[in-house]
Amino acid sequence: ELKVEQNPLFLSMQEGKNYTIYCNYSTTSDRLYWYRQDPGKSLESLFVLLSNGAVKQEGRLMASLDTKARLSTLHITAAVHDLSATYFCAPGRGAQKLVFGQGTRLTINP
Amino acid sequence: DVKVTQSSRYLVKRTGEKVFLECVQDMDHENMFWYRQDPGLGLRLIYFSYDVKMKEKGDIPEGYSVSREKKERFSLILESASTNQTSMYLCASSSQLQGADTEAFFGQGTRLTVV
């Protein structure tokens, strides 16, 4: 059974700082997804990582995947308030069901 | 744009009622999913379907059933609603194609309150 652990679960940081969210998973997966959720809203896809060593960047967010270590990271560079949200990772196998981590609630303070 | 539409944003139902949550997607996706989201527990998979009339149990299927008579529509049924089913319900769909466009696209969510 695939288990997913994110850490930290809560993260409060100041604008301008850098930080990393970690996503560990328990069984082999050939892809990993990162999603963002704003309060009261649904989930929005951020990144799809399809291979070992994959790295994708969008603005101040960068995601990477190490399938051998079963680890993905989401790095935030020079955080701004607009990035405050809950972030979820979800490893998958093929195009079948996704299992989500618990989510990391990120709060960025001025 | 992929569109996944859930029939209601907010629902209030009484204990014991039969409740239908409807989800429609317009991208001809093979896979459809129902999740519930509760504070501190993340998203938990209730049921998913990879083809018309096919369904598989997820992690928490008890108290729920599903129906997929057409490819674009996936319904979640609470046979006899209970207060512990008060939650946010999220529907999603995805393609079975191999390649980049395989992420799940989510509907806007239905916040169900059972009183």
PDB file of C-alpha atoms in Angstrom:
ATOM      1  CA  GLU A   1       0.000   0.000   0.000  1.00  0.00           C
ATOM      2  CA  LEU A   2       1.366   3.373  -0.999  1.00  0.00           C
ATOM      3  CA  LYS A   3       1.859   5.786   1.871  1.00  0.00           C
ATOM      4  CA  VAL A   4       2.830   9.417   1.467  1.00  0.00           C
ATOM      5  CA  GLU A   5       4.339  11.676   4.093  1.00  0.00           C
ATOM      6  CA  GLN A   6       4.865  15.378   3.752  1.00  0.00           C
ATOM      7  CA  ASN A   7       6.842  17.531   6.080  1.00  0.00           C
ATOM      8  CA  PRO A   8       6.471  19.943   7.523  1.00  0.00           C
ATOM      9  CA  LEU A   9       2.686  19.936   7.848  1.00  0.00           C
ATOM     10  CA  PHE A  10       2.647  23.586   8.870  1.00  0.00           C
ATOM     11  CA  LEU A  11       5.124  26.210   7.813  1.00  0.00           C
ATOM     12  CA  SER A  12       5.106  29.859   8.716  1.00  0.00           C
ATOM     13  CA  MET A  13       7.775  31.938   7.072  1.00  0.00           C
ATOM     14  CA  GLN A  14       8.672  35.505   6.299  1.00  0.00           C
ATOM     15  CA  GLU A  15       8.560  37.074   2.894  1.00  0.00           C
ATOM     16  CA  GLY A  16      11.881  36.882   1.124  1.00  0.00           C
ATOM     17  CA  LYS A  17      13.022  33.666   2.767  1.00  0.00           C
ATOM     18  CA  ASN A  18      13.666  30.284   1.146  1.00  0.00           C
ATOM     19  CA  TYR A  19      12.282  26.982   2.280  1.00  0.00           C
ATOM     20  CA  THR A  20      11.692  23.392   1.146  1.00  0.00           C
ATOM     21  CA  ILE A  21       8.733  21.056   1.536  1.00  0.00           C
ATOM     22  CA  TYR A  22       9.531  17.349   1.484  1.00  0.00           C
ATOM     23  CA  CYS A  23       7.407  14.503   0.152  1.00  0.00           C
ATOM     24  CA  ASN A  24       8.406  10.922   0.956  1.00  0.00           C
ATOM     25  CA  TYR A  25       6.521   7.926  -0.367  1.00  0.00           C
ATOM     26  CA  SER A  26       6.711   4.253   0.415  1.00  0.00           C
ATOM     27  CA  THR A  27       6.533   2.274  -2.844  1.00  0.00           C
ATOM     28  CA  THR A  28       7.800   2.654  -6.363  1.00  0.00           C
ATOM     29  CA  SER A  29       6.056   5.309  -8.391  1.00  0.00           C
ATOM     30  CA  ASP A  30       6.958   6.510 -11.841  1.00  0.00           C
ATOM     31  CA  ARG A  31       5.570  10.026 -11.511  1.00  0.00           C
ATOM     32  CA  LEU A  32       4.671  12.604  -8.945  1.00  0.00           C
ATOM     33  CA  TYR A  33       2.298  15.555  -8.886  1.00  0.00           C
ATOM     34  CA  TRP A  34       2.249  18.728  -6.852  1.00  0.00           C
ATOM     35  CA  TYR A  35      -0.987  20.605  -6.243  1.00  0.00           C
ATOM     36  CA  ARG A  36      -1.899  23.874  -4.603  1.00  0.00           C
ATOM     37  CA  GLN A  37      -5.096  24.577  -2.696  1.00  0.00           C
ATOM     38  CA  ASP A  38      -6.267  28.011  -1.576  1.00  0.00           C
ATOM     39  CA  PRO A  39      -8.664  28.220   1.399  1.00  0.00           C
ATOM     40  CA  GLY A  40     -12.167  27.144   0.432  1.00  0.00           C
ATOM     41  CA  LYS A  41     -11.090  26.300  -3.090  1.00  0.00           C
ATOM     42  CA  SER A  42     -10.327  23.167  -5.034  1.00  0.00           C
ATOM     43  CA  LEU A  43      -6.927  21.782  -6.032  1.00  0.00           C
ATOM     44  CA  GLU A  44      -4.889  23.296  -8.823  1.00  0.00           C
ATOM     45  CA  SER A  45      -2.155  21.333 -10.568  1.00  0.00           C
ATOM     46  CA  LEU A  46       1.323  22.866 -10.234  1.00  0.00           C
ATOM     47  CA  PHE A  47       3.814  20.309 -11.508  1.00  0.00           C
ATOM     48  CA  VAL A  48       3.933  16.885 -13.079  1.00  0.00           C
ATOM     49  CA  LEU A  49       7.289  15.115 -12.605  1.00  0.00           C
ATOM     50  CA  LEU A  50       7.638  12.131 -14.886  1.00  0.00           C
ATOM     51  CA  SER A  51      11.134  10.734 -14.397  1.00  0.00           C
ATOM     52  CA  ASN A  52      13.987  10.338 -11.973  1.00  0.00           C
ATOM     53  CA  GLY A  53      15.920  13.571 -11.707  1.00  0.00           C
ATOM     54  CA  ALA A  54      13.096  15.637 -13.192  1.00  0.00           C
ATOM     55  CA  VAL A  55      13.129  19.274 -12.176  1.00  0.00           C
ATOM     56  CA  LYS A  56      10.457  21.817 -13.001  1.00  0.00           C
ATOM     57  CA  GLN A  57      10.251  25.501 -12.138  1.00  0.00           C
ATOM     58  CA  GLU A  58       7.450  28.005 -12.230  1.00  0.00           C
ATOM     59  CA  GLY A  59       8.196  31.437 -10.833  1.00  0.00           C
ATOM     60  CA  ARG A  60       9.405  31.101  -7.243  1.00  0.00           C
ATOM     61  CA  LEU A  61       8.538  27.387  -7.014  1.00  0.00           C
ATOM     62  CA  MET A  62      10.797  24.549  -8.075  1.00  0.00           C
ATOM     63  CA  ALA A  63       9.961  20.857  -7.801  1.00  0.00           C
ATOM     64  CA  SER A  64      12.275  17.878  -8.125  1.00  0.00           C
ATOM     65  CA  LEU A  65      11.931  14.114  -8.077  1.00  0.00           C
ATOM     66  CA  ASP A  66      14.304  11.374  -6.932  1.00  0.00           C
ATOM     67  CA  THR A  67      12.550   8.076  -7.627  1.00  0.00           C
ATOM     68  CA  LYS A  68      15.352   6.004  -6.128  1.00  0.00           C
ATOM     69  CA  ALA A  69      15.065   7.793  -2.798  1.00  0.00           C
ATOM     70  CA  ARG A  70      11.261   8.005  -3.190  1.00  0.00           C
ATOM     71  CA  LEU A  71      11.507  11.694  -2.447  1.00  0.00           C
ATOM     72  CA  SER A  72      10.215  14.841  -4.029  1.00  0.00           C
ATOM     73  CA  THR A  73      10.893  18.393  -2.912  1.00  0.00           C
ATOM     74  CA  LEU A  74       9.111  21.665  -3.496  1.00  0.00           C
ATOM     75  CA  HIS A  75      11.463  24.587  -3.017  1.00  0.00           C
ATOM     76  CA  ILE A  76      10.224  28.113  -2.450  1.00  0.00           C
ATOM     77  CA  THR A  77      12.590  30.923  -3.301  1.00  0.00           C
ATOM     78  CA  ALA A  78      12.198  34.444  -1.881  1.00  0.00           C
ATOM     79  CA  ALA A  79       8.668  33.757  -0.694  1.00  0.00           C
ATOM     80  CA  VAL A  80       5.885  36.259  -1.297  1.00  0.00           C
ATOM     81  CA  HIS A  81       2.485  36.458   0.401  1.00  0.00           C
ATOM     82  CA  ASP A  82       0.669  35.185  -2.719  1.00  0.00           C
ATOM     83  CA  LEU A  83       2.258  31.774  -2.220  1.00  0.00           C
ATOM     84  CA  SER A  84       0.341  31.228   1.024  1.00  0.00           C
ATOM     85  CA  ALA A  85      -1.711  28.076   0.430  1.00  0.00           C
ATOM     86  CA  THR A  86      -1.763  24.371   1.197  1.00  0.00           C
ATOM     87  CA  TYR A  87       0.492  22.245  -1.000  1.00  0.00           C
ATOM     88  CA  PHE A  88      -0.097  18.565  -1.678  1.00  0.00           C
ATOM     89  CA  CYS A  89       2.121  15.968  -3.292  1.00  0.00           C
ATOM     90  CA  ALA A  90       0.710  12.837  -4.927  1.00  0.00           C
ATOM     91  CA  PRO A  91       2.812  10.000  -6.334  1.00  0.00           C
ATOM     92  CA  GLY A  92       1.190   7.844  -8.960  1.00  0.00           C
ATOM     93  CA  ARG A  93       1.838   4.768 -11.024  1.00  0.00           C
ATOM     94  CA  GLY A  94       0.932   4.969 -14.653  1.00  0.00           C
ATOM     95  CA  ALA A  95      -2.290   6.905 -15.026  1.00  0.00           C
ATOM     96  CA  GLN A  96      -4.102   5.288 -12.147  1.00  0.00           C
ATOM     97  CA  LYS A  97      -5.218   6.572  -8.804  1.00  0.00           C
ATOM     98  CA  LEU A  98      -3.268   9.170  -6.892  1.00  0.00           C
ATOM     99  CA  VAL A  99      -2.562   8.952  -3.186  1.00  0.00           C
ATOM    100  CA  PHE A 100      -2.132  12.341  -1.563  1.00  0.00           C
ATOM    101  CA  GLY A 101       0.072  13.473   1.257  1.00  0.00           C
ATOM    102  CA  GLN A 102      -1.507  15.228   4.231  1.00  0.00           C
ATOM    103  CA  GLY A 103      -0.708  18.611   2.798  1.00  0.00           C
ATOM    104  CA  THR A 104       1.613  21.385   3.969  1.00  0.00           C
ATOM    105  CA  ARG A 105      -0.093  24.561   5.032  1.00  0.00           C
ATOM    106  CA  LEU A 106       2.207  27.419   4.124  1.00  0.00           C
ATOM    107  CA  THR A 107       1.712  30.871   5.606  1.00  0.00           C
ATOM    108  CA  ILE A 108       3.935  33.694   4.424  1.00  0.00           C
ATOM    109  CA  ASN A 109       4.049  36.744   6.640  1.00  0.00           C
ATOM    110  CA  PRO A 110       5.049  40.231   5.529  1.00  0.00           C
TER     111      PRO A 110
ATOM    112  CA  ASP B   1      -9.527  23.850 -20.733  1.00  0.00           C
ATOM    113  CA  VAL B   2     -10.367  20.735 -18.785  1.00  0.00           C
ATOM    114  CA  LYS B   3     -13.549  21.186 -16.903  1.00  0.00           C
ATOM    115  CA  VAL B   4     -14.759  19.077 -14.013  1.00  0.00           C
ATOM    116  CA  THR B   5     -18.080  20.264 -12.687  1.00  0.00           C
ATOM    117  CA  GLN B   6     -19.730  19.196  -9.473  1.00  0.00           C
ATOM    118  CA  SER B   7     -23.450  19.722  -9.261  1.00  0.00           C
ATOM    119  CA  SER B   8     -23.521  21.597  -5.942  1.00  0.00           C
ATOM    120  CA  ARG B   9     -21.095  23.787  -4.006  1.00  0.00           C
ATOM    121  CA  TYR B  10     -22.982  23.462  -0.737  1.00  0.00           C
ATOM    122  CA  LEU B  11     -25.478  20.870   0.473  1.00  0.00           C
ATOM    123  CA  VAL B  12     -27.285  20.407   3.759  1.00  0.00           C
ATOM    124  CA  LYS B  13     -28.982  17.056   4.295  1.00  0.00           C
ATOM    125  CA  ARG B  14     -30.655  15.294   7.178  1.00  0.00           C
ATOM    126  CA  THR B  15     -29.395  12.135   8.834  1.00  0.00           C
ATOM    127  CA  GLY B  16     -30.744   9.074   7.042  1.00  0.00           C
ATOM    128  CA  GLU B  17     -31.369  10.801   3.722  1.00  0.00           C
ATOM    129  CA  LYS B  18     -30.069   9.335   0.487  1.00  0.00           C
ATOM    130  CA  VAL B  19     -27.664  11.835  -1.050  1.00  0.00           C
ATOM    131  CA  PHE B  20     -26.408  12.048  -4.620  1.00  0.00           C
ATOM    132  CA  LEU B  21     -23.293  14.005  -5.545  1.00  0.00           C
ATOM    133  CA  GLU B  22     -22.857  14.416  -9.279  1.00  0.00           C
ATOM    134  CA  CYS B  23     -19.695  15.069 -11.239  1.00  0.00           C
ATOM    135  CA  VAL B  24     -19.306  15.696 -14.960  1.00  0.00           C
ATOM    136  CA  GLN B  25     -16.098  16.113 -16.970  1.00  0.00           C
ATOM    137  CA  ASP B  26     -15.810  17.310 -20.550  1.00  0.00           C
ATOM    138  CA  MET B  27     -12.368  16.013 -21.545  1.00  0.00           C
ATOM    139  CA  ASP B  28     -13.232  12.424 -22.416  1.00  0.00           C
ATOM    140  CA  HIS B  29     -11.125  11.184 -19.492  1.00  0.00           C
ATOM    141  CA  GLU B  30     -11.199   7.513 -18.677  1.00  0.00           C
ATOM    142  CA  ASN B  31     -10.450   7.854 -14.955  1.00  0.00           C
ATOM    143  CA  MET B  32     -12.715   9.517 -12.448  1.00  0.00           C
ATOM    144  CA  PHE B  33     -12.301   9.774  -8.679  1.00  0.00           C
ATOM    145  CA  TRP B  34     -14.147  10.776  -5.555  1.00  0.00           C
ATOM    146  CA  TYR B  35     -12.162  12.075  -2.568  1.00  0.00           C
ATOM    147  CA  ARG B  36     -13.207  13.504   0.728  1.00  0.00           C
ATOM    148  CA  GLN B  37     -11.142  16.132   2.466  1.00  0.00           C
ATOM    149  CA  ASP B  38     -11.155  16.677   6.215  1.00  0.00           C
ATOM    150  CA  PRO B  39      -8.936  18.960   8.307  1.00  0.00           C
ATOM    151  CA  GLY B  40      -5.723  17.222   9.322  1.00  0.00           C
ATOM    152  CA  LEU B  41      -6.456  14.154   7.180  1.00  0.00           C
ATOM    153  CA  GLY B  42      -5.710  15.438   3.702  1.00  0.00           C
ATOM    154  CA  LEU B  43      -7.521  13.876   0.762  1.00  0.00           C
ATOM    155  CA  ARG B  44      -8.749  10.325   1.095  1.00  0.00           C
ATOM    156  CA  LEU B  45      -9.907   8.290  -1.869  1.00  0.00           C
ATOM    157  CA  ILE B  46     -13.442   6.922  -1.595  1.00  0.00           C
ATOM    158  CA  TYR B  47     -13.942   5.265  -4.991  1.00  0.00           C
ATOM    159  CA  PHE B  48     -12.515   5.509  -8.449  1.00  0.00           C
ATOM    160  CA  SER B  49     -13.510   4.349 -11.897  1.00  0.00           C
ATOM    161  CA  TYR B  50     -11.310   3.671 -14.908  1.00  0.00           C
ATOM    162  CA  ASP B  51     -14.071   2.899 -17.378  1.00  0.00           C
ATOM    163  CA  VAL B  52     -17.806   3.066 -17.803  1.00  0.00           C
ATOM    164  CA  LYS B  53     -19.580   0.730 -15.381  1.00  0.00           C
ATOM    165  CA  MET B  54     -16.264  -0.098 -13.718  1.00  0.00           C
ATOM    166  CA  LYS B  55     -15.480   0.928 -10.156  1.00  0.00           C
ATOM    167  CA  GLU B  56     -12.928   0.174  -7.516  1.00  0.00           C
ATOM    168  CA  LYS B  57     -12.928   0.874  -3.819  1.00  0.00           C
ATOM    169  CA  GLY B  58     -10.513   3.401  -2.494  1.00  0.00           C
ATOM    170  CA  ASP B  59      -9.330   3.731   1.092  1.00  0.00           C
ATOM    171  CA  ILE B  60     -12.642   4.666   2.742  1.00  0.00           C
ATOM    172  CA  PRO B  61     -15.572   3.220   0.750  1.00  0.00           C
ATOM    173  CA  GLU B  62     -17.777   2.342   3.730  1.00  0.00           C
ATOM    174  CA  GLY B  63     -21.119   4.125   3.631  1.00  0.00           C
ATOM    175  CA  TYR B  64     -20.705   5.145  -0.008  1.00  0.00           C
ATOM    176  CA  SER B  65     -21.451   3.740  -3.422  1.00  0.00           C
ATOM    177  CA  VAL B  66     -20.837   5.059  -6.913  1.00  0.00           C
ATOM    178  CA  SER B  67     -22.324   4.897 -10.369  1.00  0.00           C
ATOM    179  CA  ARG B  68     -20.751   5.436 -13.762  1.00  0.00           C
ATOM    180  CA  GLU B  69     -23.253   4.815 -16.528  1.00  0.00           C
ATOM    181  CA  LYS B  70     -21.663   7.284 -18.947  1.00  0.00           C
ATOM    182  CA  LYS B  71     -18.026   8.124 -19.472  1.00  0.00           C
ATOM    183  CA  GLU B  72     -18.418  11.783 -18.562  1.00  0.00           C
ATOM    184  CA  ARG B  73     -20.432  11.329 -15.361  1.00  0.00           C
ATOM    185  CA  PHE B  74     -19.464   9.828 -12.017  1.00  0.00           C
ATOM    186  CA  SER B  75     -21.921   9.891  -9.149  1.00  0.00           C
ATOM    187  CA  LEU B  76     -21.247   9.408  -5.455  1.00  0.00           C
ATOM    188  CA  ILE B  77     -24.129   8.073  -3.389  1.00  0.00           C
ATOM    189  CA  LEU B  78     -24.536   8.216   0.347  1.00  0.00           C
ATOM    190  CA  GLU B  79     -27.147   5.531   0.965  1.00  0.00           C
ATOM    191  CA  SER B  80     -28.089   6.822   4.409  1.00  0.00           C
ATOM    192  CA  ALA B  81     -26.291  10.000   5.323  1.00  0.00           C
ATOM    193  CA  SER B  82     -24.723  10.251   8.746  1.00  0.00           C
ATOM    194  CA  THR B  83     -23.178  13.176  10.588  1.00  0.00           C
ATOM    195  CA  ASN B  84     -19.681  11.700  10.225  1.00  0.00           C
ATOM    196  CA  GLN B  85     -20.034  12.117   6.480  1.00  0.00           C
ATOM    197  CA  THR B  86     -20.043  15.881   6.851  1.00  0.00           C
ATOM    198  CA  SER B  87     -17.052  16.855   4.753  1.00  0.00           C
ATOM    199  CA  MET B  88     -15.737  18.456   1.583  1.00  0.00           C
ATOM    200  CA  TYR B  89     -16.122  16.106  -1.379  1.00  0.00           C
ATOM    201  CA  LEU B  90     -13.870  16.506  -4.394  1.00  0.00           C
ATOM    202  CA  CYS B  91     -14.320  14.881  -7.770  1.00  0.00           C
ATOM    203  CA  ALA B  92     -11.411  14.513 -10.185  1.00  0.00           C
ATOM    204  CA  SER B  93     -10.725  13.068 -13.607  1.00  0.00           C
ATOM    205  CA  SER B  94      -7.597  12.080 -15.504  1.00  0.00           C
ATOM    206  CA  SER B  95      -6.493  10.553 -18.762  1.00  0.00           C
ATOM    207  CA  GLN B  96      -4.999   7.083 -19.119  1.00  0.00           C
ATOM    208  CA  LEU B  97      -2.640   8.253 -21.825  1.00  0.00           C
ATOM    209  CA  GLN B  98       1.051   7.866 -21.051  1.00  0.00           C
ATOM    210  CA  GLY B  99       2.971  11.119 -21.077  1.00  0.00           C
ATOM    211  CA  ALA B 100       2.803  14.569 -19.609  1.00  0.00           C
ATOM    212  CA  ASP B 101      -0.931  15.249 -19.501  1.00  0.00           C
ATOM    213  CA  THR B 102      -1.871  12.740 -16.862  1.00  0.00           C
ATOM    214  CA  GLU B 103      -2.512  14.856 -13.830  1.00  0.00           C
ATOM    215  CA  ALA B 104      -5.904  14.728 -12.189  1.00  0.00           C
ATOM    216  CA  PHE B 105      -8.136  17.755 -12.683  1.00  0.00           C
ATOM    217  CA  PHE B 106     -10.421  18.609  -9.826  1.00  0.00           C
ATOM    218  CA  GLY B 107     -13.905  19.975  -9.554  1.00  0.00           C
ATOM    219  CA  GLN B 108     -14.707  22.918  -7.308  1.00  0.00           C
ATOM    220  CA  GLY B 109     -15.792  20.690  -4.425  1.00  0.00           C
ATOM    221  CA  THR B 110     -19.074  20.091  -2.616  1.00  0.00           C
ATOM    222  CA  ARG B 111     -19.251  20.973   1.034  1.00  0.00           C
ATOM    223  CA  LEU B 112     -21.786  18.583   2.520  1.00  0.00           C
ATOM    224  CA  THR B 113     -23.260  19.094   5.960  1.00  0.00           C
ATOM    225  CA  VAL B 114     -25.365  16.320   7.482  1.00  0.00           C
ATOM    226  CA  VAL B 115     -27.554  17.451  10.373  1.00  0.00           C
TER     227      VAL B 115
END
